[in-house]
């Protein structure tokens, strides 16, 4: 088994007396910043004026322009959207770099040469294996999201120790971290989100919903069966693996799992997964995503709108209004409408 790193393997002192600039305050940015502050690390935020700026100030952070935040810090963690990082880096971060450690939560821009850092800087990656909002939520529950870490440049000889101290400060060493390379993190993260976690899953859910509704079954029922219950099933897998999930389901379901699962996700699907992985490894996916952004996202925006209008989304929005426990902001809406 690969070496796993836990809290006892990291020395928090590698962040002592250091100021960390978290650039961006979105999904990952807010979680890293809040978790690190709660772990006793000095954090400032780098942003442009806007919604995130206001939120970071509301959360009690000192917020600066990206350039100012980078210039005054010892560690610069870039948590901007991947597609915006090269421009912001070139214009606002690079001119302010001297000997800071440069950090990422995903290797895309280093691996695909969209950012080429100066030779004088340590360059490392701490990539939580989960959405930023869960990085924060689990930290608050005394738990954590596992992470990968990697060192691209080690000028100080302390880059690995810094990565571990950082992973500890955001709570990831409570769950375990694994050493990797920028290449391995980038390729596997892109594969996971495309083939399994996001792309594979949304396509599977929609195909199940469409199969039931096209056969005349009620959309509300199809929503519960193919989307809502998925969380409950996946929670069991998270806690106990496939075996743990199968322990809780009926033997009828387990037999259906064995005989029908491989009919749905068959050898052709696996061949297609291999083709997706090859596109990632050969840089075709990255090239397409870079060009899509240069063209102002015509395909992204059109597909996004179509997806948001899918019947599973329409029925889901209605059903979730009556389930305040699934979303705290919805809870407020329901309470307001119930009082009116
Ligand atoms: N989302 C996730 O859970 C995960 C993300 N990652 C990686 O983390 C990194 C960040 O992704 P994510 O958290 O999803 O990003 P988000 O889209 O959630 O957040 C982006 C942040 O960047 C700010 N921003 C955007 N443009 C600029 C700009 N020009 N100047 C200054 N600030 C700007 C936004 O502020 P504003 O409000 O002004 O737009 C926002 O605060 C990426 O490398 C991603 O691959 C890794 C693991 C999981
Ligand atoms: C699964 C999507 C992800 O890779 C993540 C939350 O880990 C991302 O890029 O957002
Ligand atoms: Mg990921
Ligand atoms: Mg990702």
XYZ file of C-alpha atoms and ligand atoms in Angstrom:
400
model
C 0.000 0.000 0.000
C 1.175 3.558 -0.771
C 2.423 5.635 2.157
C -0.419 7.652 3.626
C 0.304 10.844 5.575
C -1.765 11.744 8.646
C -1.633 14.559 11.240
C 1.318 13.017 13.057
C 3.402 13.045 9.845
C 3.217 16.831 9.414
C 4.949 19.631 11.277
C 2.663 22.663 11.556
C 5.754 24.774 12.354
C 6.530 24.971 8.612
C 3.695 27.539 8.458
C 4.654 29.313 11.692
C 5.420 33.002 11.157
C 4.382 32.699 7.506
C 1.600 34.623 5.818
C -0.508 32.714 3.287
C -2.248 34.594 0.464
C -5.301 32.665 -0.681
C -6.050 33.983 -4.174
C -9.775 33.499 -4.844
C -12.559 32.978 -2.328
C -14.841 30.518 -4.139
C -15.474 26.861 -3.435
C -11.894 25.922 -2.474
C -10.706 29.425 -1.526
C -13.167 30.070 1.276
C -12.628 26.578 2.707
C -8.811 26.751 2.703
C -8.834 30.270 4.160
C -11.319 29.551 6.957
C -9.801 26.175 7.857
C -6.261 27.563 7.935
C -7.324 30.531 10.066
C -9.050 28.152 12.489
C -5.805 26.135 12.544
C -3.880 29.254 13.630
C -2.319 30.241 10.281
C -2.115 33.896 9.198
C -4.190 34.281 6.024
C -4.934 37.183 3.689
C -7.164 37.038 0.626
C -6.375 38.232 -2.923
C -9.347 39.133 -5.138
C -10.890 41.553 -7.589
C -13.740 43.768 -6.314
C -17.028 41.845 -6.344
C -19.160 39.273 -4.561
C -16.314 37.170 -3.205
C -14.529 40.265 -1.916
C -17.617 41.201 0.118
C -17.996 37.664 1.438
C -14.359 37.388 2.492
C -14.631 40.712 4.331
C -17.858 39.573 6.008
C -15.938 36.496 7.146
C -13.416 38.816 8.799
C -10.453 38.567 6.400
C -8.146 41.331 5.218
C -8.785 41.446 1.473
C -6.365 42.929 -1.067
C -5.924 43.023 -4.807
C -4.278 39.859 -6.101
C -1.012 41.748 -6.640
C -0.976 43.214 -3.118
C -1.855 39.916 -1.465
C 0.836 38.039 -3.403
C 3.496 40.679 -2.753
C 3.111 40.673 1.047
C 2.934 36.906 1.582
C 5.312 33.972 1.973
C 2.958 31.418 0.392
C 0.647 32.139 -2.543
C -2.138 29.583 -3.046
C -3.883 30.109 -6.404
C -7.544 29.166 -6.076
C -8.939 30.925 -9.127
C -10.857 29.063 -11.852
C -8.296 27.062 -13.871
C -9.148 28.830 -17.128
C -8.493 32.304 -15.604
C -5.297 31.463 -13.764
C -2.760 32.036 -16.594
C -3.862 35.641 -17.272
C -4.141 36.633 -13.586
C -0.824 34.911 -12.857
C 0.998 36.718 -15.695
C -0.434 40.151 -14.948
C -0.766 40.227 -11.154
C 1.161 37.436 -9.477
C 4.353 36.888 -11.473
C 5.499 40.544 -11.215
C 5.207 40.263 -7.416
C 7.066 37.003 -6.937
C 10.455 36.859 -5.287
C 10.920 33.801 -3.126
C 7.313 32.936 -2.220
C 6.122 29.367 -2.421
C 3.578 29.054 -5.213
C 0.749 26.614 -4.586
C -2.149 25.082 -6.518
C -5.102 22.796 -5.739
C -5.060 21.293 -9.243
C -2.106 20.777 -11.555
C -3.776 21.750 -14.851
C -1.887 24.965 -15.599
C 1.541 23.718 -14.587
C 1.137 20.332 -16.281
C -0.189 21.820 -19.519
C 2.416 24.653 -19.452
C -0.102 27.489 -19.167
C 1.859 28.819 -16.177
C 5.650 28.609 -16.123
C 6.830 29.700 -12.654
C 10.204 31.302 -11.936
C 13.014 28.932 -10.989
C 13.449 30.719 -7.608
C 10.101 29.567 -6.192
C 9.012 26.367 -4.561
C 6.005 25.098 -6.527
C 3.659 22.631 -4.899
C 0.163 21.307 -4.917
C -2.324 20.336 -2.232
C -5.457 19.050 -3.922
C -8.375 18.053 -1.705
C -10.270 15.123 -3.163
C -13.650 16.730 -2.648
C -15.693 19.891 -3.233
C -14.577 22.975 -1.334
C -17.819 23.355 0.590
C -17.274 19.868 1.999
C -13.645 20.723 2.817
C -15.087 23.394 5.100
C -18.082 21.421 6.388
C -16.060 18.334 7.314
C -13.374 20.478 9.011
C -16.069 21.991 11.222
C -17.200 18.454 12.079
C -13.653 17.551 13.251
C -13.269 15.449 10.111
C -11.664 16.198 6.754
C -11.445 15.542 3.033
C -8.430 13.496 1.849
C -5.885 15.249 -0.338
C -3.091 14.664 -2.827
C 0.135 16.631 -2.554
C 2.988 17.066 -5.005
C 6.181 19.071 -5.408
C 7.074 20.517 -8.822
C 10.022 22.695 -7.738
C 11.876 22.482 -4.419
C 14.285 25.391 -4.069
C 14.245 25.588 -0.280
C 14.407 21.863 0.334
C 11.279 22.304 2.469
C 8.532 22.112 -0.165
C 7.263 18.702 0.897
C 7.138 19.744 4.571
C 5.252 22.902 3.591
C 2.743 20.864 1.565
C 2.153 18.580 4.534
C 1.769 21.505 6.967
C -0.717 23.103 4.572
C -2.666 19.844 4.136
C -2.791 19.527 7.922
C -4.011 23.118 8.350
C -6.956 22.601 5.989
C -7.941 19.384 7.789
C -6.982 16.931 5.070
C -4.487 14.971 7.174
C -7.361 13.897 9.428
C -8.492 11.792 6.449
C -5.100 11.082 4.879
C -2.935 12.486 2.099
C -1.023 10.754 -0.651
C 2.095 11.988 -2.464
C 1.790 12.278 -6.227
C 3.064 14.326 -9.185
C 1.402 17.255 -10.956
C 0.960 14.971 -13.973
C -0.729 12.173 -12.030
C -2.988 14.559 -10.075
C -4.038 16.424 -13.213
C -4.778 13.385 -15.349
C -6.602 11.407 -12.658
C -8.625 14.393 -11.407
C -9.795 15.215 -14.935
C -10.596 11.554 -15.578
C -12.497 11.139 -12.301
C -14.673 14.205 -12.776
C -15.405 13.435 -16.432
C -15.942 9.686 -16.432
C -17.236 8.912 -12.939
C -17.964 11.674 -10.428
C -19.627 14.335 -12.576
C -19.959 13.372 -16.258
C -20.534 9.650 -15.761
C -22.889 10.202 -12.852
C -25.092 12.923 -14.369
C -25.413 10.905 -17.579
C -26.330 7.763 -15.635
C -28.926 9.625 -13.544
C -30.516 11.321 -16.562
C -30.597 8.082 -18.562
C -32.360 6.309 -15.682
C -34.847 9.187 -15.229
C -35.567 9.355 -18.969
C -36.002 5.576 -19.243
C -38.644 5.587 -16.498
C -40.536 8.715 -17.591
C -40.507 7.711 -21.280
C -42.070 4.406 -20.185
C -44.906 6.387 -18.573
C -43.848 6.390 -14.931
C -44.326 9.552 -12.844
C -41.438 12.076 -13.012
C -41.572 12.680 -9.246
C -41.125 8.963 -8.618
C -38.300 8.802 -11.196
C -36.579 11.731 -9.443
C -36.697 10.002 -6.057
C -35.541 6.686 -7.553
C -32.681 7.935 -9.738
C -31.404 11.090 -8.026
C -32.573 11.635 -4.451
C -31.879 8.091 -3.274
C -28.438 8.182 -4.876
C -27.088 10.263 -1.986
C -28.386 7.744 0.535
C -26.796 4.854 -1.352
C -23.497 6.720 -1.901
C -23.350 7.649 1.802
C -23.321 3.919 2.563
C -20.511 3.387 0.041
C -18.558 6.301 1.599
C -18.905 4.671 5.015
C -18.358 1.015 4.117
C -17.390 0.608 0.470
C -19.451 -1.472 -1.952
C -19.792 -4.185 0.696
C -21.171 -1.710 3.259
C -23.777 -0.482 0.801
C -24.744 -4.028 -0.180
C -25.197 -4.929 3.486
C -28.048 -2.419 3.749
C -29.893 -3.170 0.518
C -32.180 -6.150 -0.044
C -30.814 -9.371 -1.521
C -33.171 -8.745 -4.463
C -31.405 -5.420 -5.081
C -28.008 -7.058 -4.681
C -28.860 -9.766 -7.223
C -30.092 -7.028 -9.599
C -26.826 -5.166 -8.969
C -24.828 -8.286 -9.975
C -26.816 -9.216 -13.087
C -27.894 -5.826 -14.482
C -25.092 -3.452 -13.416
C -22.581 -4.928 -15.892
C -25.254 -4.834 -18.653
C -25.574 -1.048 -18.206
C -21.916 -0.194 -17.605
C -20.525 -2.735 -20.043
C -17.264 -3.304 -21.923
C -18.181 -0.586 -24.438
C -18.499 1.959 -21.609
C -15.071 0.957 -20.315
C -13.601 1.311 -23.828
C -15.077 4.830 -23.945
C -13.563 5.589 -20.518
C -10.180 4.578 -21.929
C -10.721 6.949 -24.877
C -11.615 9.775 -22.466
C -8.426 9.074 -20.485
C -6.356 9.073 -23.693
C -7.780 12.482 -24.677
C -6.754 13.812 -21.276
C -3.268 12.262 -21.398
C -2.578 13.534 -24.929
C -3.739 17.080 -24.067
C -6.768 17.070 -26.390
C -9.210 17.789 -23.576
C -7.055 20.647 -22.249
C -6.685 22.136 -25.728
C -10.462 22.014 -26.293
C -11.181 23.657 -22.922
C -8.612 26.425 -23.506
C -10.060 27.150 -26.996
C -13.648 27.067 -25.663
C -12.713 29.786 -23.165
C -10.893 31.845 -25.781
C -14.154 31.781 -27.807
C -16.165 32.957 -24.738
C -17.683 29.539 -23.978
C -20.377 29.152 -26.681
C -20.760 25.392 -26.145
C -20.403 25.512 -22.356
C -23.148 28.127 -22.031
C -25.558 26.423 -24.434
C -25.195 22.992 -22.820
C -25.422 24.502 -19.341
C -28.752 26.149 -20.193
C -30.109 22.951 -21.767
C -29.055 20.911 -18.740
C -30.723 23.333 -16.307
C -33.985 22.965 -18.232
C -33.960 19.133 -18.183
C -37.219 17.710 -16.713
C -35.264 16.083 -13.863
C -34.143 19.569 -12.805
C -37.635 21.039 -13.097
C -39.258 18.327 -10.992
C -36.340 18.319 -8.554
C -36.598 22.052 -7.877
C -40.266 21.625 -6.910
C -39.708 18.570 -4.726
C -36.749 20.067 -2.869
C -38.851 23.098 -1.859
C -40.678 20.744 0.501
C -37.456 19.217 1.841
C -35.933 22.040 3.883
C -33.459 19.619 5.437
C -31.604 19.100 2.155
C -30.584 22.748 1.800
C -30.478 25.378 4.508
C -31.171 28.294 2.125
C -34.302 26.465 0.899
C -35.291 26.001 4.516
C -35.551 29.778 4.883
C -37.722 30.029 1.733
C -40.096 27.321 2.925
C -40.400 28.847 6.389
C -41.155 32.240 4.814
C -43.806 30.820 2.465
C -45.361 28.733 5.266
C -45.673 31.885 7.397
C -47.378 33.850 4.607
N -14.340 23.310 -6.778
C -13.695 22.381 -6.088
O -14.217 21.830 -5.114
C -12.303 21.975 -6.450
C -11.485 22.840 -7.141
N -10.156 22.564 -7.287
C -9.304 23.532 -7.924
O -9.290 24.717 -7.130
C -9.122 25.876 -7.954
C -10.256 26.851 -7.686
O -11.472 26.296 -8.149
P -12.879 26.682 -7.486
O -12.730 26.782 -6.017
O -13.869 25.724 -8.059
O -13.117 28.145 -8.068
P -14.434 29.045 -7.931
O -14.959 29.285 -9.304
O -15.368 28.465 -6.924
O -13.881 30.417 -7.296
C -13.147 31.289 -8.023
C -12.767 32.514 -7.177
O -11.865 33.291 -7.970
C -12.301 34.633 -7.983
N -11.899 35.244 -9.235
C -12.324 34.938 -10.485
N -11.687 35.710 -11.388
C -10.842 36.516 -10.695
C -9.919 37.527 -11.062
N -9.739 37.889 -12.332
N -9.219 38.137 -10.086
C -9.402 37.818 -8.795
N -10.264 36.873 -8.381
C -10.984 36.234 -9.320
C -13.812 34.553 -7.820
O -14.294 35.781 -7.320
P -15.559 36.577 -7.922
O -16.678 36.405 -6.910
O -15.079 37.981 -8.000
O -15.893 35.987 -9.259
C -13.924 33.413 -6.812
O -13.743 33.895 -5.519
C -9.054 25.334 -9.382
O -7.711 25.115 -9.692
C -9.778 23.986 -9.290
O -9.419 23.042 -10.274
C -9.582 21.422 -6.748
C -10.340 20.528 -6.053
C -11.792 20.674 -5.962
C -15.076 16.268 -8.941
C -14.836 17.665 -9.400
C -13.566 18.297 -8.872
O -12.435 17.631 -9.388
C -13.563 18.154 -7.375
C -14.647 18.759 -6.559
O -12.739 17.433 -6.848
C -13.521 19.769 -9.336
O -12.669 20.093 -10.177
O -14.364 20.564 -8.891
Mg -11.229 16.718 -7.999
Mg -11.183 18.825 -10.718
